[in-house]
Amino acid sequence: EAQVTQNPRYLITVTGKKLTVTCSQNMNHEYMSWYRQDPGLGLRQIYYSMNVEVTDKGDVPEGYKVSRKEKRNFPLILESPSPNQTSLYFCASSSRVGDGGPTGELFFGEGSRLTVL
Amino acid sequence: GNSVTQMEGPVTLSEEAFLTINCTYTATGYPSLFWYVQYPGEGLQLLLKATKADDKGSNKGFEATYRKETTSFHLEKGSVQVSDSAVYFCALSEDAGGTSYGKLTFGQGTILTVHP
């Protein structure tokens, strides 16, 4: 079954304690992206990756890091979480249009709800 | 930059009522337009799309027409069901070809609740 898997689904942590949210896809997609979803703001892109070892900032990258060492995995790292990073996080993947961008049909994981106290 | 504006929610309807969720956009080029749906506890999934002016996307009884003259992509369904209760997101993508990376820009989402 084609899917994007995120872990953990729920996490409560404290300010400053490093954490990693993992994301894995089994569709051989080149493009992967992280979004955060906040009430009234929709989805905002944090980081994206066009291929292995190729990552770039989205609209709200501050306080986050990512890596893309393998095609299937795209972990999101919060080095020193703060309460304003309390949010619902989604990982998404897509194939690309030739050497260009994603097709527009993103496949989303089920989300990771993070609370930072 | 690009932006998407959806009608204020939440929207509450009775089963079999007609649904319209308004979406307008601002874009510099010729974007593709999408509607995504998020059912409770799940990630977003693509509902329908349209890639050029006057195209109509349709799926599961939902329809939306790409109106370049009014920069709109309103979502409609003739008769909603309880199972349609979800959050609906309008989105646009810059031209995914050429040198653009085709980033998706989402609206803020509209919560739809359908009562029996």
Coordinates of C-alpha atoms in Angstrom, one line a residue, chain A residues 24-108:
Chain A
S24 CA 9.1 7.7 5.4
Q25 CA 7.5 7.1 2.0
N26 CA 7.3 3.9 0.0
M27 CA 6.4 5.4 -3.4
N28 CA 9.9 6.2 -4.6
H29 CA 9.0 9.9 -4.7
E30 CA 11.8 12.4 -5.3
Y31 CA 10.0 15.4 -3.7
M32 CA 9.3 15.5 0.0
S33 CA 8.1 18.3 2.2
W34 CA 7.2 19.3 5.7
Y35 CA 4.2 21.4 6.6
R36 CA 2.8 22.7 9.9
Q37 CA -0.9 23.3 10.3
D38 CA -2.2 25.9 12.7
P39 CA -5.8 27.1 13.2
G40 CA -6.7 29.9 10.8
L41 CA -3.4 29.7 9.0
G42 CA -3.8 26.6 6.9
L43 CA -0.7 24.7 6.0
R44 CA 2.6 26.4 5.8
Q45 CA 5.7 24.8 4.3
I46 CA 8.7 24.4 6.6
Y47 CA 11.3 22.7 4.4
Y48 CA 11.2 20.7 1.2
S49 CA 13.6 18.4 -0.7
M50 CA 13.7 17.8 -4.4
N51 CA 16.0 14.8 -4.1
V52 CA 18.6 13.1 -2.0
E53 CA 21.0 15.6 -0.4
V54 CA 18.9 18.5 -1.9
T55 CA 16.9 20.5 0.7
D56 CA 15.7 24.1 0.8
K57 CA 13.7 26.4 3.1
G58 CA 10.0 26.9 2.9
D59 CA 8.0 29.7 4.3
V60 CA 8.6 29.1 8.0
P61 CA 12.0 27.3 8.5
E62 CA 13.2 29.0 11.7
G63 CA 13.8 26.6 14.5
Y64 CA 13.8 23.5 12.2
K65 CA 16.3 21.3 10.4
V66 CA 15.9 18.5 7.9
S67 CA 18.1 16.0 6.2
R68 CA 17.7 13.8 3.1
K69 CA 20.3 11.1 3.2
E70 CA 18.0 8.5 1.6
K71 CA 15.2 8.9 -0.9
R72 CA 12.5 7.4 1.3
N73 CA 13.3 9.3 4.5
F74 CA 13.0 13.0 5.4
P75 CA 13.2 13.6 9.2
L76 CA 12.3 16.9 10.8
I77 CA 14.6 18.0 13.6
L78 CA 13.7 20.5 16.3
E79 CA 17.1 21.2 18.0
S80 CA 15.7 23.3 20.8
P81 CA 11.9 23.3 20.7
S82 CA 9.9 26.2 21.9
P83 CA 6.2 26.6 22.8
N84 CA 5.5 28.4 19.5
Q85 CA 6.4 25.2 17.7
T86 CA 3.3 23.5 19.2
S87 CA 1.5 22.5 16.1
L88 CA 0.3 19.7 13.9
Y89 CA 3.0 18.6 11.5
F90 CA 2.5 16.9 8.1
C91 CA 5.0 15.2 5.9
A92 CA 4.1 14.9 2.2
S93 CA 5.7 13.4 -0.9
S94 CA 5.2 13.6 -4.6
S95 CA 6.8 12.6 -7.9
R96 CA 8.2 15.3 -10.0
V97 CA 7.4 16.7 -13.5
G98 CA 10.6 15.7 -15.3
D99 CA 13.4 17.7 -13.8
G100 CA 11.0 20.3 -12.5
G101 CA 8.8 20.6 -9.5
P102 CA 6.3 18.3 -7.8
T103 CA 3.2 17.3 -9.7
G104 CA 0.8 19.0 -7.3
E105 CA -0.7 15.8 -6.1
L106 CA 0.9 15.5 -2.7
F107 CA 0.6 12.4 -0.6
F108 CA 0.3 13.2 3.1

